[in-house]
Amino acid sequence: MKKYYYYLAAFSAFFIWGFFSLALKPISNYPSLDILFYRVFFSALTMTAINLTFRKAKIRKNWDDFCSMTTKRKRSIIVLTLVGSIILASNWFIFIYVVNHISVKAGSLAYLICPILTTVFAFLLLNEKLSNWQWLAVSISVVACIFLSLNHFQDIFYSLVVASTYALYLVSQRKNSEIDKFLVLNIQLLFIAFLIVPFYPKYSGTIPIEPLFYLCLFCIVLFFTIIPLFLNLYALKGLNSSTVGILMYINPIINFGLAVFYFKEQVTLVQIVSYSLILVSIIVFNKKIIFSQNNKPNIIVEGSKSI
């Protein structure tokens, strides 16, 4: 039954991220880089306060576990955690650059390409095995993304860069499983904050004073950073990277629904067909767990979950 908790965690993370635009739209007049600065700083401070106030015993236990590990394993955890921080920070920075200086479509296309790259990276780098049905699902996703990229070929390169960084983050964190995920995420956000602090005085705007900014920032920090990132990392403890990656399509599907039904944006037939194919690919990829007759959790073979 625990396997379903990992599926629920992954689904919940991407479901929550699908509504990110509801918190971003009201503060769209603020520079994207300022939003990023405050998102990182407040997220790092919030998680640190939670850990130091409510999770001291967990910190001590993880520290004791870390000290008892071999030198090789310690080095591996440190590298995976810090490299993951750099990859995540790069993803956030590049995504903002693409949205602000290339096109919003390129940014959106990136997170449609990302699940495909995650699956490919997991197959090539981690030796995660896929069934024929799952390869069919990946193929369907590729077709859908090709449809969405028609007449926007210049966006593909930038989309691939953004998608590659987050796919590499997912794949890199698959192996980093011994340390508590909430603590790992806290360390990563603190490290990202440390990296970007020198840029804050030069590149930030005036300090916001509008209450709406901080209300939206609170939602961004809690509901669209800490909670979904933690759920995402937790899901990687029990699911392979390719499965988590394909579930990422839940995010753009919800974004598409909000754009059409809430923000009243125009939609084309190609987009409807493409997103329908993506929905089909999610169902096909997870066919075994969705249509399991005995409803028993699927056990991951140790050799197939090597990050």
C-alpha positions as a printed Julia matrix, in Angstrom:
307×3 Matrix{Float64}:
   0.0    0.0     0.0
   2.94   2.33    0.65
   3.67   2.43   -3.09
   0.41   4.31   -3.58
   1.58   6.96   -1.12
   4.52   7.69   -3.43
   2.15   7.96   -6.4
  -0.11  10.24   -4.35
   2.87  12.41   -3.38
   4.03  12.79   -6.99
   0.5   13.44   -8.24
  -0.13  16.0    -5.47
   3.14  17.85   -6.17
   2.41  18.39   -9.85
  -1.3   18.99   -9.19
  -0.37  21.83   -6.81
   2.19  23.28   -9.23
  -0.52  23.35  -11.89
  -2.17  26.24  -10.01
   1.04  28.27   -9.65
  -0.24  30.93  -12.04
  -3.01  31.85   -9.57
  -0.37  33.17   -7.17
   1.87  34.7    -9.85
  -0.71  36.61  -11.88
  -1.65  39.12   -9.11
   2.01  40.19   -8.78
   2.94  40.03  -12.47
   3.88  43.73  -12.36
   6.9   42.89  -10.16
  10.17  41.82  -11.86
  10.5   38.06  -12.15
  13.99  38.17  -10.64
  12.67  39.92   -7.53
  10.02  37.21   -7.13
  12.78  34.6    -7.42
  14.97  36.32   -4.81
  12.19  36.52   -2.26
  10.93  33.04   -3.08
  14.34  31.51   -2.32
  15.11  33.64    0.75
  11.73  33.2     2.43
  11.59  29.47    1.57
  15.03  28.88    3.07
  14.21  30.87    6.22
  10.82  29.18    6.66
  12.21  25.66    6.31
  15.13  26.44    8.62
  12.74  27.8    11.28
  10.54  24.68   11.0
  13.52  22.31   11.27
  15.11  24.12   14.22
  11.83  24.52   16.08
   9.96  21.27   15.49
  12.44  18.76   14.05
  15.54  18.91   16.24
  15.3   15.19   17.03
  15.07  14.41   13.3
  18.14  16.57   12.62
  20.13  14.78   15.34
  19.08  11.36   14.06
  20.05  12.24   10.49
  23.37  13.65   11.66
  24.11  10.46   13.62
  23.13   8.35   10.59
  25.36  10.5     8.36
  28.33  10.17   10.75
  27.97   6.38   10.77
  28.2    6.15    6.98
  31.33   5.31    5.04
  33.46   8.17    3.74
  32.5    7.28    0.18
  28.78   7.44    0.96
  29.17  10.72    2.86
  30.94  12.25   -0.11
  28.22  10.97   -2.43
  25.42  12.51   -0.34
  27.21  15.86   -0.09
  27.86  15.96   -3.83
  24.3   14.92   -4.74
  22.8   17.51   -2.37
  24.97  20.44   -3.44
  24.98  19.57   -7.14
  21.2   19.2    -6.92
  21.07  22.71   -5.43
  23.07  24.15   -8.32
  20.94  22.34  -10.91
  17.71  23.53   -9.26
  18.98  27.12   -9.02
  20.06  26.98  -12.67
  16.63  25.73  -13.66
  14.89  28.61  -11.88
  17.25  31.24  -13.32
  17.17  29.89  -16.88
  13.38  29.54  -16.77
  13.01  33.21  -15.8
  15.42  34.27  -18.55
  13.52  32.24  -21.16
  10.12  33.58  -20.09
  11.32  37.2   -19.93
  13.65  37.31  -22.94
  12.65  34.49  -25.29
   8.96  33.68  -24.97
   6.38  32.37  -22.53
   5.66  29.56  -25.01
   9.26  28.37  -24.77
   8.93  28.21  -20.98
   5.69  26.27  -21.19
   7.07  23.91  -23.82
  10.02  23.18  -21.53
   7.84  21.45  -18.96
   6.18  19.42  -21.66
   9.58  18.22  -22.89
  10.91  17.65  -19.36
   9.06  14.35  -18.66
  10.43  12.89  -21.9
  13.99  13.91  -21.02
  13.57  12.61  -17.46
  12.55   9.22  -18.83
  15.43   9.17  -21.31
  18.01  10.28  -18.7
  16.73   7.68  -16.23
  17.01   4.99  -18.91
  20.51   6.02  -20.03
  22.06   7.07  -16.71
  20.23   4.95  -14.15
  19.36   1.88  -16.17
  15.7    2.24  -15.21
  13.73  -0.28  -17.24
  10.57   0.63  -19.13
   7.93  -1.71  -20.48
   6.75  -1.59  -24.09
   3.59   0.19  -22.92
   5.68   2.84  -21.18
   7.83   3.38  -24.27
   4.56   3.77  -26.21
   3.5    6.44  -23.7
   6.8    8.28  -24.2
   6.32   8.12  -27.97
   2.82   9.58  -27.65
   4.26  12.41  -25.53
   6.92  13.11  -28.16
   4.25  13.39  -30.87
   2.21  15.77  -28.69
   5.23  18.01  -28.03
   6.09  18.07  -31.74
   2.56  19.26  -32.49
   2.86  22.02  -29.88
   6.25  23.15  -31.22
   5.05  23.57  -34.82
   5.95  27.03  -36.14
   7.98  27.67  -32.96
  11.23  25.88  -33.8
  13.41  28.67  -32.34
  11.85  27.98  -28.95
  12.86  24.32  -28.94
  16.52  24.93  -28.04
  15.68  27.1   -25.04
  12.94  24.72  -23.97
  15.42  21.83  -24.09
  17.85  23.72  -21.83
  15.17  24.43  -19.2
  13.76  20.92  -19.43
  17.2   19.32  -19.17
  18.04  21.09  -15.9
  14.9   19.97  -14.08
  15.12  16.46  -15.53
  18.71  16.23  -14.26
  17.55  17.47  -10.84
  14.96  14.7   -10.61
  17.42  12.07  -11.77
  20.21  13.27   -9.46
  18.0   13.22   -6.37
  16.81   9.64   -6.97
  19.97   8.29   -5.31
  19.94  10.77   -2.44
  17.57   8.74   -0.27
  19.27   8.13    3.09
  18.8   11.64    4.51
  15.39  13.08    5.45
  13.92  14.75    2.35
  12.68  17.84    4.2
  16.17  18.38    5.6
  17.8   17.82    2.21
  15.48  20.38    0.62
  16.26  22.85    3.43
  19.99  22.46    2.82
  19.53  22.89   -0.92
  17.48  26.07   -0.54
  20.0   27.49    1.94
  22.79  26.75   -0.53
  20.84  28.41   -3.37
  20.22  31.45   -1.14
  23.96  31.59   -0.39
  24.72  31.52   -4.14
  22.33  34.33   -5.11
  22.81  36.69   -2.13
  25.75  38.51   -3.85
  23.47  39.32   -6.82
  20.61  40.7    -4.72
  21.93  44.28   -4.08
  22.7   44.89   -7.76
  19.83  43.17   -9.52
  16.88  43.54   -7.15
  14.37  46.38   -7.31
  13.0   48.45   -4.46
  11.7   46.47   -1.47
   7.99  45.78   -2.06
   5.59  47.41    0.42
   2.28  46.23   -1.04
   0.53  43.69    1.27
  -0.69  41.75   -1.78
   2.92  40.97   -2.74
   3.65  39.33    0.6
   0.33  37.49    0.65
   1.09  36.0    -2.76
   4.69  35.38   -1.73
   3.46  33.43    1.31
   1.39  31.23   -1.01
   4.33  30.82   -3.39
   6.74  29.87   -0.59
   4.45  27.47    1.25
   2.12  26.01   -1.38
   4.22  26.27   -4.55
   7.76  25.73   -3.27
   8.15  23.91    0.06
   5.18  21.52   -0.05
   5.4   20.36   -3.71
   9.21  20.14   -3.73
   9.11  18.03   -0.57
   6.38  15.8    -2.05
   8.42  15.51   -5.25
  11.53  14.39   -3.37
   9.5   12.04   -1.18
   7.97  10.4    -4.27
  11.46   9.69   -5.59
  12.08   7.42   -2.59
   9.56   4.88   -3.89
   9.1    5.6    -7.59
  11.67   5.58  -10.35
  12.59   8.86  -12.05
  10.76   8.07  -15.28
   7.45   7.5   -13.47
   7.76  10.76  -11.53
   8.76  12.5   -14.75
   5.74  11.32  -16.71
   3.41  12.39  -13.88
   4.81  15.88  -14.39
   2.41  16.24  -17.32
  -0.34  16.84  -14.76
   1.15  20.31  -14.27
   0.85  21.63  -17.87
  -2.57  19.98  -18.28
  -3.9   21.98  -15.31
  -2.12  25.09  -16.62
  -3.83  24.59  -19.95
  -7.21  24.2   -18.25
  -6.72  27.38  -16.22
  -5.62  29.31  -19.3
  -8.75  28.27  -21.2
 -11.47  28.23  -18.54
 -10.22  30.75  -15.96
  -8.02  33.25  -17.81
 -10.12  32.9   -21.0
  -7.14  32.55  -23.33
  -7.62  31.44  -26.94
  -7.13  27.76  -27.69
  -6.45  26.02  -31.0
  -7.46  22.58  -32.21
  -3.79  21.54  -32.29
  -3.47  22.41  -28.6
  -6.6   20.45  -27.69
  -5.35  17.4   -29.59
  -1.83  17.7   -28.11
  -2.95  17.98  -24.51
  -5.42  15.14  -25.03
  -2.52  12.99  -26.27
  -0.51  13.95  -23.2
  -3.38  12.87  -20.95
  -3.54   9.56  -22.83
   0.23   9.12  -22.38
  -0.09   9.49  -18.58
  -2.77   6.81  -18.48
  -0.82   4.46  -20.76
   2.44   4.95  -18.83
   0.75   4.13  -15.51
  -1.55   1.47  -16.99
  -0.29  -1.23  -14.66
  -1.0    0.69  -11.47
  -4.29   2.23  -12.68
  -5.87  -0.94  -14.07
  -4.38  -3.45  -11.65
  -7.07  -6.07  -11.08
  -5.94  -7.07   -7.62
  -5.11  -3.45   -6.73
  -1.84  -4.48   -5.13
   1.09  -2.08   -5.18
   3.76  -2.7    -7.77
   7.13  -3.5    -6.23
  10.19  -1.8    -7.61
  13.06  -4.15   -8.36
  16.2   -2.89   -6.64
  18.25  -2.98   -9.82
  15.84  -0.66  -11.61
  15.92   2.22   -9.16
  19.52   3.16   -9.05
  19.99   6.81   -8.51
